[in-house]
């Protein structure tokens, strides 16, 4: 049977081209290459006009690559903003021969990649794993990161936060949850990460399993490097404005986690939530998420 996801990807590429972005591979250093979806404009005049629009970088979560995760948001934002959508290392077409697997390394590669693309200042929008990378980028590269919008994430995945999240979704470790060994495991991911995930035929989950979960060895190493001891966690002094946009029914990082994050971030942070939405709020309720995200981005630009 033909894989529906494989059929969909050329259509998605065409759709993204219509709104003005295309994939581009960026060599960070020998052996490390990141795939970015970048603005199509290439001539000097077009680039100058184009750069007048605020830059928004969309950082994806741990399941799908960048463009699958953020496709609805790209369509909503591309007219008013200069949008970049990277793939993290070992997602999409991003690779490295280095042994590093930490959030710090992902953040370093993202910052270097954006620098090579000519991005000087930007607003980051991070979902789940992407939010953790976004926090690290904001900490390490304050001259690059002007502001940060975080959805269903934390500053760092400490052992205590990790244990509580895993208990809520009924798993012993993140690899068991995020690197499924069966088609049913894929179904569990989407159902537990949503408030009310729509019914899909079994072959769709099979197609997702066949296309979304490659690089299992490297991704397992990313997950092992993700959880840190509570004693190693510290709250950085962020200079950026922080907005938290949450799915009210997120089981992984629940509203109590969101409120704790807001309290940690202090007066620079604001929290808002979307009802009847889970961890994948941007995909589950894209129209409401997009409306609130556009309001947030407009307020950040105007402030």
Short mmCIF file of N, CA and C in Angstrom, two decimals, residues 3-4 17 19 22 30 51 70 78 114 128 169 172 183 203 221 228 251 253 255 261 268 303:
data_model
loop_
_atom_site.label_atom_id
_atom_site.label_comp_id
_atom_site.label_asym_id
_atom_site.label_seq_id
_atom_site.Cartn_x
_atom_site.Cartn_y
_atom_site.Cartn_z
N UNK A 3 2.31 4.80 0.96
CA UNK A 3 2.38 5.55 2.20
C UNK A 3 1.80 6.95 2.00
N UNK A 4 0.72 7.24 2.73
CA UNK A 4 0.02 8.52 2.58
C UNK A 4 0.92 9.69 2.95
N UNK A 17 6.11 26.46 -0.70
CA UNK A 17 6.68 27.31 -1.74
C UNK A 17 5.72 28.42 -2.13
N UNK A 19 3.70 29.99 -0.23
CA UNK A 19 3.70 31.07 0.77
C UNK A 19 5.10 31.65 0.98
N UNK A 22 11.27 27.71 1.41
CA UNK A 22 11.82 26.52 0.77
C UNK A 22 12.87 25.90 1.69
N UNK A 30 32.10 21.04 9.53
CA UNK A 30 32.23 19.76 8.82
C UNK A 30 31.60 18.61 9.61
N UNK A 51 13.49 41.74 4.85
CA UNK A 51 14.03 41.78 6.20
C UNK A 51 13.38 42.83 7.08
N UNK A 70 4.78 22.48 12.15
CA UNK A 70 4.39 23.89 12.13
C UNK A 70 3.68 24.31 10.83
N UNK A 78 3.29 33.61 7.45
CA UNK A 78 4.26 33.94 6.40
C UNK A 78 4.05 35.30 5.76
N UNK A 114 21.32 29.99 12.17
CA UNK A 114 20.62 31.25 11.93
C UNK A 114 21.61 32.36 11.58
N UNK A 128 7.32 22.09 23.22
CA UNK A 128 7.83 20.94 23.95
C UNK A 128 9.37 20.91 23.91
N UNK A 169 1.30 10.03 32.07
CA UNK A 169 0.98 9.36 30.80
C UNK A 169 1.21 7.85 30.86
N UNK A 172 7.47 4.44 31.82
CA UNK A 172 8.63 4.41 32.71
C UNK A 172 9.77 5.30 32.22
N UNK A 183 2.81 -0.04 15.75
CA UNK A 183 1.84 0.92 15.22
C UNK A 183 0.95 1.43 16.34
N UNK A 203 -4.12 2.12 9.03
CA UNK A 203 -3.04 2.28 8.04
C UNK A 203 -2.37 3.65 8.14
N UNK A 221 19.52 8.58 22.33
CA UNK A 221 20.62 9.28 22.99
C UNK A 221 20.23 10.72 23.32
N UNK A 228 17.88 15.98 33.42
CA UNK A 228 19.00 16.38 34.28
C UNK A 228 18.61 16.25 35.75
N UNK A 251 -1.46 16.67 29.26
CA UNK A 251 -1.15 15.69 30.29
C UNK A 251 0.35 15.61 30.57
N UNK A 253 2.97 18.16 30.22
CA UNK A 253 3.32 19.31 31.05
C UNK A 253 2.01 20.05 31.36
N UNK A 255 -1.13 22.18 33.52
CA UNK A 255 -1.26 23.61 33.83
C UNK A 255 -0.51 23.98 35.11
N UNK A 261 6.29 27.34 35.81
CA UNK A 261 7.22 27.95 34.85
C UNK A 261 7.05 29.47 34.83
N UNK A 268 8.54 39.02 33.67
CA UNK A 268 8.64 39.10 32.22
C UNK A 268 7.72 38.10 31.51
N UNK A 303 5.82 46.20 21.70
CA UNK A 303 6.35 46.64 22.99
C UNK A 303 7.76 47.21 22.89
#
